[in-house]
Amino acid sequence: MRQKSAIVVIAVVVAVLLAVLGAYGLLRSRRHHEPFADEGAAEHHEHIGPAAEREHAEELSPSGSIEDGVRVIKVAARQFEFDPDTIVVRQGERIRLEVTSEDVTHGIEIEGLNIDRTLEPGKTEAIPFTAGEPGRYHFHCSVYCGKGHGDMHGELIVLPQDQ
Ligand code: CUA
């Protein structure tokens, strides 16, 4: 009786071991057949994303004009919009945004660039920076300015240098 149950236990252990080994082997062979080509590709350019978006970016031309080697872009802030609300620059360029509030106090925060300025009524705020990593950077009004405050936003597009 004892011997019999010992054999049953051994048989169960062997069966479990075989099942585990089998599953492991299957997993390994499956991994082996996965293509490696695109590994890590998704990690690049968290801002610019898919190729379709990049193709779209090719149609864009930089905003504003060059003054003494600096791309100067004038932007108006008013209830409840930025004008223009799409700003295009090229990687590596020195930029100066000149943002003027035409009515009440607004703010402009460019996400991912560590830029956040208060825009006093009637004043022009100069925001200098160098365009870095290509991609799309959302910006929004960062000072409550009325019921449409949440609608005040836009996009800064940094084109790759070689476009
Ligand atoms: Cu403009 Cu808040």
JSON list of C-alpha atoms and ligand atoms in Angstrom, two decimals:
[
{"chain": "A", "resi": 1, "resn": "MET", "atom": "CA", "xyz": [0.00, 0.00, 0.00]},
{"chain": "A", "resi": 2, "resn": "ARG", "atom": "CA", "xyz": [2.77, 2.40, 0.96]},
{"chain": "A", "resi": 3, "resn": "GLN", "atom": "CA", "xyz": [4.79, 1.48, -2.07]},
{"chain": "A", "resi": 4, "resn": "LYS", "atom": "CA", "xyz": [1.84, 2.12, -4.33]},
{"chain": "A", "resi": 5, "resn": "SER", "atom": "CA", "xyz": [1.21, 5.62, -3.01]},
{"chain": "A", "resi": 6, "resn": "ALA", "atom": "CA", "xyz": [4.93, 6.37, -3.28]},
{"chain": "A", "resi": 7, "resn": "ILE", "atom": "CA", "xyz": [4.83, 5.40, -6.96]},
{"chain": "A", "resi": 8, "resn": "VAL", "atom": "CA", "xyz": [1.78, 7.59, -7.48]},
{"chain": "A", "resi": 9, "resn": "VAL", "atom": "CA", "xyz": [3.55, 10.56, -5.85]},
{"chain": "A", "resi": 10, "resn": "ILE", "atom": "CA", "xyz": [6.64, 10.04, -8.02]},
{"chain": "A", "resi": 11, "resn": "ALA", "atom": "CA", "xyz": [4.50, 9.75, -11.13]},
{"chain": "A", "resi": 12, "resn": "VAL", "atom": "CA", "xyz": [2.70, 13.00, -10.30]},
{"chain": "A", "resi": 13, "resn": "VAL", "atom": "CA", "xyz": [6.00, 14.80, -9.64]},
{"chain": "A", "resi": 14, "resn": "VAL", "atom": "CA", "xyz": [7.44, 13.58, -12.94]},
{"chain": "A", "resi": 15, "resn": "ALA", "atom": "CA", "xyz": [4.31, 14.61, -14.81]},
{"chain": "A", "resi": 16, "resn": "VAL", "atom": "CA", "xyz": [4.42, 18.10, -13.29]},
{"chain": "A", "resi": 17, "resn": "LEU", "atom": "CA", "xyz": [8.12, 18.43, -14.11]},
{"chain": "A", "resi": 18, "resn": "LEU", "atom": "CA", "xyz": [7.50, 17.37, -17.71]},
{"chain": "A", "resi": 19, "resn": "ALA", "atom": "CA", "xyz": [4.64, 19.83, -18.03]},
{"chain": "A", "resi": 20, "resn": "VAL", "atom": "CA", "xyz": [6.78, 22.69, -16.69]},
{"chain": "A", "resi": 21, "resn": "LEU", "atom": "CA", "xyz": [9.70, 21.78, -18.96]},
{"chain": "A", "resi": 22, "resn": "GLY", "atom": "CA", "xyz": [7.36, 21.52, -21.93]},
{"chain": "A", "resi": 23, "resn": "ALA", "atom": "CA", "xyz": [5.83, 24.92, -21.26]},
{"chain": "A", "resi": 24, "resn": "TYR", "atom": "CA", "xyz": [9.27, 26.46, -20.80]},
{"chain": "A", "resi": 25, "resn": "GLY", "atom": "CA", "xyz": [10.49, 24.97, -24.07]},
{"chain": "A", "resi": 26, "resn": "LEU", "atom": "CA", "xyz": [7.45, 26.24, -25.94]},
{"chain": "A", "resi": 27, "resn": "LEU", "atom": "CA", "xyz": [7.92, 29.72, -24.50]},
{"chain": "A", "resi": 28, "resn": "ARG", "atom": "CA", "xyz": [11.57, 29.74, -25.48]},
{"chain": "A", "resi": 29, "resn": "SER", "atom": "CA", "xyz": [10.95, 28.65, -29.03]},
{"chain": "A", "resi": 30, "resn": "ARG", "atom": "CA", "xyz": [8.21, 31.20, -29.37]},
{"chain": "A", "resi": 31, "resn": "ARG", "atom": "CA", "xyz": [10.49, 33.99, -28.14]},
{"chain": "A", "resi": 32, "resn": "HIS", "atom": "CA", "xyz": [13.08, 32.84, -30.58]},
{"chain": "A", "resi": 33, "resn": "HIS", "atom": "CA", "xyz": [10.81, 33.53, -33.48]},
{"chain": "A", "resi": 34, "resn": "GLU", "atom": "CA", "xyz": [9.94, 37.06, -32.47]},
{"chain": "A", "resi": 35, "resn": "PRO", "atom": "CA", "xyz": [11.49, 39.69, -34.70]},
{"chain": "A", "resi": 36, "resn": "PHE", "atom": "CA", "xyz": [14.02, 41.87, -32.92]},
{"chain": "A", "resi": 37, "resn": "ALA", "atom": "CA", "xyz": [14.17, 44.62, -35.53]},
{"chain": "A", "resi": 38, "resn": "ASP", "atom": "CA", "xyz": [11.77, 47.06, -33.90]},
{"chain": "A", "resi": 39, "resn": "GLU", "atom": "CA", "xyz": [12.83, 46.50, -30.33]},
{"chain": "A", "resi": 40, "resn": "GLY", "atom": "CA", "xyz": [13.11, 49.75, -28.45]},
{"chain": "A", "resi": 41, "resn": "ALA", "atom": "CA", "xyz": [11.78, 51.80, -31.37]},
{"chain": "A", "resi": 42, "resn": "ALA", "atom": "CA", "xyz": [8.72, 52.78, -29.40]},
{"chain": "A", "resi": 43, "resn": "GLU", "atom": "CA", "xyz": [10.87, 54.36, -26.71]},
{"chain": "A", "resi": 44, "resn": "HIS", "atom": "CA", "xyz": [12.25, 57.01, -29.04]},
{"chain": "A", "resi": 45, "resn": "HIS", "atom": "CA", "xyz": [10.62, 60.38, -29.46]},
{"chain": "A", "resi": 46, "resn": "GLU", "atom": "CA", "xyz": [7.92, 60.22, -26.89]},
{"chain": "A", "resi": 47, "resn": "HIS", "atom": "CA", "xyz": [6.67, 63.54, -28.25]},
{"chain": "A", "resi": 48, "resn": "ILE", "atom": "CA", "xyz": [6.73, 63.06, -32.02]},
{"chain": "A", "resi": 49, "resn": "GLY", "atom": "CA", "xyz": [5.27, 59.59, -32.26]},
{"chain": "A", "resi": 50, "resn": "PRO", "atom": "CA", "xyz": [4.25, 57.73, -35.40]},
{"chain": "A", "resi": 51, "resn": "ALA", "atom": "CA", "xyz": [5.57, 58.19, -38.93]},
{"chain": "A", "resi": 52, "resn": "ALA", "atom": "CA", "xyz": [2.26, 59.61, -40.14]},
{"chain": "A", "resi": 53, "resn": "GLU", "atom": "CA", "xyz": [2.67, 62.50, -37.75]},
{"chain": "A", "resi": 54, "resn": "ARG", "atom": "CA", "xyz": [6.21, 63.08, -38.95]},
{"chain": "A", "resi": 55, "resn": "GLU", "atom": "CA", "xyz": [5.03, 63.18, -42.55]},
{"chain": "A", "resi": 56, "resn": "HIS", "atom": "CA", "xyz": [2.50, 65.76, -41.56]},
{"chain": "A", "resi": 57, "resn": "ALA", "atom": "CA", "xyz": [5.26, 67.78, -39.88]},
{"chain": "A", "resi": 58, "resn": "GLU", "atom": "CA", "xyz": [7.13, 67.94, -43.20]},
{"chain": "A", "resi": 59, "resn": "GLU", "atom": "CA", "xyz": [4.45, 70.19, -44.62]},
{"chain": "A", "resi": 60, "resn": "LEU", "atom": "CA", "xyz": [4.98, 72.73, -41.86]},
{"chain": "A", "resi": 61, "resn": "SER", "atom": "CA", "xyz": [7.26, 75.72, -42.19]},
{"chain": "A", "resi": 62, "resn": "PRO", "atom": "CA", "xyz": [8.76, 77.60, -39.25]},
{"chain": "A", "resi": 63, "resn": "SER", "atom": "CA", "xyz": [6.82, 80.52, -37.75]},
{"chain": "A", "resi": 64, "resn": "GLY", "atom": "CA", "xyz": [7.91, 84.14, -37.37]},
{"chain": "A", "resi": 65, "resn": "SER", "atom": "CA", "xyz": [11.11, 85.58, -38.79]},
{"chain": "A", "resi": 66, "resn": "ILE", "atom": "CA", "xyz": [14.85, 85.55, -38.12]},
{"chain": "A", "resi": 67, "resn": "GLU", "atom": "CA", "xyz": [16.25, 88.68, -36.42]},
{"chain": "A", "resi": 68, "resn": "ASP", "atom": "CA", "xyz": [20.00, 88.69, -35.65]},
{"chain": "A", "resi": 69, "resn": "GLY", "atom": "CA", "xyz": [20.13, 84.90, -35.79]},
{"chain": "A", "resi": 70, "resn": "VAL", "atom": "CA", "xyz": [17.14, 84.46, -33.50]},
{"chain": "A", "resi": 71, "resn": "ARG", "atom": "CA", "xyz": [13.75, 83.23, -34.65]},
{"chain": "A", "resi": 72, "resn": "VAL", "atom": "CA", "xyz": [11.29, 85.78, -33.28]},
{"chain": "A", "resi": 73, "resn": "ILE", "atom": "CA", "xyz": [7.65, 84.76, -33.06]},
{"chain": "A", "resi": 74, "resn": "LYS", "atom": "CA", "xyz": [4.95, 87.15, -31.91]},
{"chain": "A", "resi": 75, "resn": "VAL", "atom": "CA", "xyz": [2.04, 85.55, -30.12]},
{"chain": "A", "resi": 76, "resn": "ALA", "atom": "CA", "xyz": [-1.10, 87.24, -28.83]},
{"chain": "A", "resi": 77, "resn": "ALA", "atom": "CA", "xyz": [-2.94, 85.96, -25.78]},
{"chain": "A", "resi": 78, "resn": "ARG", "atom": "CA", "xyz": [-6.56, 86.93, -25.35]},
{"chain": "A", "resi": 79, "resn": "GLN", "atom": "CA", "xyz": [-9.81, 85.55, -23.97]},
{"chain": "A", "resi": 80, "resn": "PHE", "atom": "CA", "xyz": [-9.77, 82.73, -24.88]},
{"chain": "A", "resi": 81, "resn": "GLU", "atom": "CA", "xyz": [-7.06, 81.84, -27.33]},
{"chain": "A", "resi": 82, "resn": "PHE", "atom": "CA", "xyz": [-3.44, 82.06, -28.34]},
{"chain": "A", "resi": 83, "resn": "ASP", "atom": "CA", "xyz": [-2.85, 83.55, -31.77]},
{"chain": "A", "resi": 84, "resn": "PRO", "atom": "CA", "xyz": [-1.20, 81.72, -33.46]},
{"chain": "A", "resi": 85, "resn": "ASP", "atom": "CA", "xyz": [-1.97, 78.56, -31.53]},
{"chain": "A", "resi": 86, "resn": "THR", "atom": "CA", "xyz": [0.47, 76.47, -33.59]},
{"chain": "A", "resi": 87, "resn": "ILE", "atom": "CA", "xyz": [4.08, 77.58, -33.40]},
{"chain": "A", "resi": 88, "resn": "VAL", "atom": "CA", "xyz": [6.66, 75.86, -35.58]},
{"chain": "A", "resi": 89, "resn": "VAL", "atom": "CA", "xyz": [10.43, 76.03, -35.04]},
{"chain": "A", "resi": 90, "resn": "ARG", "atom": "CA", "xyz": [13.45, 73.99, -36.05]},
{"chain": "A", "resi": 91, "resn": "GLN", "atom": "CA", "xyz": [15.66, 71.98, -33.75]},
{"chain": "A", "resi": 92, "resn": "GLY", "atom": "CA", "xyz": [18.80, 73.86, -32.70]},
{"chain": "A", "resi": 93, "resn": "GLU", "atom": "CA", "xyz": [17.42, 77.33, -33.45]},
{"chain": "A", "resi": 94, "resn": "ARG", "atom": "CA", "xyz": [17.52, 80.12, -30.91]},
{"chain": "A", "resi": 95, "resn": "ILE", "atom": "CA", "xyz": [13.95, 81.20, -30.35]},
{"chain": "A", "resi": 96, "resn": "ARG", "atom": "CA", "xyz": [12.32, 84.23, -28.80]},
{"chain": "A", "resi": 97, "resn": "LEU", "atom": "CA", "xyz": [8.59, 84.15, -28.25]},
{"chain": "A", "resi": 98, "resn": "GLU", "atom": "CA", "xyz": [7.14, 87.61, -27.74]},
{"chain": "A", "resi": 99, "resn": "VAL", "atom": "CA", "xyz": [3.84, 87.01, -26.08]},
{"chain": "A", "resi": 100, "resn": "THR", "atom": "CA", "xyz": [1.45, 89.89, -25.50]},
{"chain": "A", "resi": 101, "resn": "SER", "atom": "CA", "xyz": [-1.73, 89.77, -23.49]},
{"chain": "A", "resi": 102, "resn": "GLU", "atom": "CA", "xyz": [-4.37, 91.91, -25.14]},
{"chain": "A", "resi": 103, "resn": "ASP", "atom": "CA", "xyz": [-6.85, 91.91, -22.28]},
{"chain": "A", "resi": 104, "resn": "VAL", "atom": "CA", "xyz": [-6.61, 90.34, -18.84]},
{"chain": "A", "resi": 105, "resn": "THR", "atom": "CA", "xyz": [-3.77, 88.50, -17.11]},
{"chain": "A", "resi": 106, "resn": "HIS", "atom": "CA", "xyz": [-3.01, 85.17, -18.75]},
{"chain": "A", "resi": 107, "resn": "GLY", "atom": "CA", "xyz": [-0.10, 82.78, -18.49]},
{"chain": "A", "resi": 108, "resn": "ILE", "atom": "CA", "xyz": [1.75, 80.52, -20.87]},
{"chain": "A", "resi": 109, "resn": "GLU", "atom": "CA", "xyz": [3.13, 77.17, -19.79]},
{"chain": "A", "resi": 110, "resn": "ILE", "atom": "CA", "xyz": [4.94, 75.04, -22.35]},
{"chain": "A", "resi": 111, "resn": "GLU", "atom": "CA", "xyz": [4.82, 71.49, -21.10]},
{"chain": "A", "resi": 112, "resn": "GLY", "atom": "CA", "xyz": [8.09, 69.59, -21.09]},
{"chain": "A", "resi": 113, "resn": "LEU", "atom": "CA", "xyz": [10.23, 72.70, -21.57]},
{"chain": "A", "resi": 114, "resn": "ASN", "atom": "CA", "xyz": [10.08, 74.11, -18.06]},
{"chain": "A", "resi": 115, "resn": "ILE", "atom": "CA", "xyz": [8.60, 77.38, -19.34]},
{"chain": "A", "resi": 116, "resn": "ASP", "atom": "CA", "xyz": [5.79, 79.09, -17.44]},
{"chain": "A", "resi": 117, "resn": "ARG", "atom": "CA", "xyz": [5.28, 82.87, -17.62]},
{"chain": "A", "resi": 118, "resn": "THR", "atom": "CA", "xyz": [2.64, 85.21, -16.37]},
{"chain": "A", "resi": 119, "resn": "LEU", "atom": "CA", "xyz": [1.33, 87.55, -19.07]},
{"chain": "A", "resi": 120, "resn": "GLU", "atom": "CA", "xyz": [0.29, 90.89, -17.61]},
{"chain": "A", "resi": 121, "resn": "PRO", "atom": "CA", "xyz": [-2.39, 92.88, -19.48]},
{"chain": "A", "resi": 122, "resn": "GLY", "atom": "CA", "xyz": [-0.96, 95.00, -22.29]},
{"chain": "A", "resi": 123, "resn": "LYS", "atom": "CA", "xyz": [2.61, 93.84, -21.70]},
{"chain": "A", "resi": 124, "resn": "THR", "atom": "CA", "xyz": [4.89, 91.78, -23.92]},
{"chain": "A", "resi": 125, "resn": "GLU", "atom": "CA", "xyz": [6.79, 88.95, -22.33]},
{"chain": "A", "resi": 126, "resn": "ALA", "atom": "CA", "xyz": [9.97, 87.84, -24.13]},
{"chain": "A", "resi": 127, "resn": "ILE", "atom": "CA", "xyz": [10.59, 84.12, -23.75]},
{"chain": "A", "resi": 128, "resn": "PRO", "atom": "CA", "xyz": [13.99, 83.04, -25.10]},
{"chain": "A", "resi": 129, "resn": "PHE", "atom": "CA", "xyz": [15.00, 79.39, -25.43]},
{"chain": "A", "resi": 130, "resn": "THR", "atom": "CA", "xyz": [16.82, 77.04, -27.78]},
{"chain": "A", "resi": 131, "resn": "ALA", "atom": "CA", "xyz": [14.71, 74.48, -29.61]},
{"chain": "A", "resi": 132, "resn": "GLY", "atom": "CA", "xyz": [15.76, 71.04, -28.45]},
{"chain": "A", "resi": 133, "resn": "GLU", "atom": "CA", "xyz": [14.36, 67.56, -29.02]},
{"chain": "A", "resi": 134, "resn": "PRO", "atom": "CA", "xyz": [12.04, 67.48, -32.07]},
{"chain": "A", "resi": 135, "resn": "GLY", "atom": "CA", "xyz": [8.42, 66.83, -31.27]},
{"chain": "A", "resi": 136, "resn": "ARG", "atom": "CA", "xyz": [5.17, 68.41, -30.25]},
{"chain": "A", "resi": 137, "resn": "TYR", "atom": "CA", "xyz": [4.93, 70.36, -27.04]},
{"chain": "A", "resi": 138, "resn": "HIS", "atom": "CA", "xyz": [1.53, 71.32, -25.77]},
{"chain": "A", "resi": 139, "resn": "PHE", "atom": "CA", "xyz": [1.15, 74.72, -24.15]},
{"chain": "A", "resi": 140, "resn": "HIS", "atom": "CA", "xyz": [-1.72, 76.22, -22.22]},
{"chain": "A", "resi": 141, "resn": "CYS", "atom": "CA", "xyz": [-2.81, 79.26, -20.27]},
{"chain": "A", "resi": 142, "resn": "SER", "atom": "CA", "xyz": [-1.55, 78.89, -16.72]},
{"chain": "A", "resi": 143, "resn": "VAL", "atom": "CA", "xyz": [-3.42, 81.74, -15.02]},
{"chain": "A", "resi": 144, "resn": "TYR", "atom": "CA", "xyz": [-7.17, 81.56, -14.53]},
{"chain": "A", "resi": 145, "resn": "CYS", "atom": "CA", "xyz": [-8.65, 84.19, -16.85]},
{"chain": "A", "resi": 146, "resn": "GLY", "atom": "CA", "xyz": [-12.37, 83.46, -17.05]},
{"chain": "A", "resi": 147, "resn": "LYS", "atom": "CA", "xyz": [-14.79, 80.75, -18.08]},
{"chain": "A", "resi": 148, "resn": "GLY", "atom": "CA", "xyz": [-12.88, 79.94, -21.27]},
{"chain": "A", "resi": 149, "resn": "HIS", "atom": "CA", "xyz": [-9.55, 79.54, -19.48]},
{"chain": "A", "resi": 150, "resn": "GLY", "atom": "CA", "xyz": [-9.53, 75.80, -20.16]},
{"chain": "A", "resi": 151, "resn": "ASP", "atom": "CA", "xyz": [-9.85, 76.43, -23.91]},
{"chain": "A", "resi": 152, "resn": "MET", "atom": "CA", "xyz": [-6.63, 78.43, -24.12]},
{"chain": "A", "resi": 153, "resn": "HIS", "atom": "CA", "xyz": [-3.99, 76.11, -25.41]},
{"chain": "A", "resi": 154, "resn": "GLY", "atom": "CA", "xyz": [-1.80, 75.39, -28.42]},
{"chain": "A", "resi": 155, "resn": "GLU", "atom": "CA", "xyz": [1.14, 73.43, -29.71]},
{"chain": "A", "resi": 156, "resn": "LEU", "atom": "CA", "xyz": [4.81, 74.16, -30.22]},
{"chain": "A", "resi": 157, "resn": "ILE", "atom": "CA", "xyz": [6.22, 71.94, -32.96]},
{"chain": "A", "resi": 158, "resn": "VAL", "atom": "CA", "xyz": [9.97, 71.41, -33.12]},
{"chain": "A", "resi": 159, "resn": "LEU", "atom": "CA", "xyz": [10.96, 70.11, -36.55]},
{"chain": "A", "resi": 160, "resn": "PRO", "atom": "CA", "xyz": [14.04, 67.91, -36.89]},
{"chain": "A", "resi": 161, "resn": "GLN", "atom": "CA", "xyz": [17.14, 69.80, -38.04]},
{"chain": "A", "resi": 162, "resn": "ASP", "atom": "CA", "xyz": [17.39, 68.02, -41.40]},
{"chain": "A", "resi": 163, "resn": "GLN", "atom": "CA", "xyz": [13.86, 68.78, -42.60]},
{"chain": "B", "resi": 1, "resn": "CUA", "atom": "CU1", "xyz": [-6.03, 82.72, -20.38]},
{"chain": "B", "resi": 1, "resn": "CUA", "atom": "CU2", "xyz": [-6.32, 81.41, -18.48]}
]
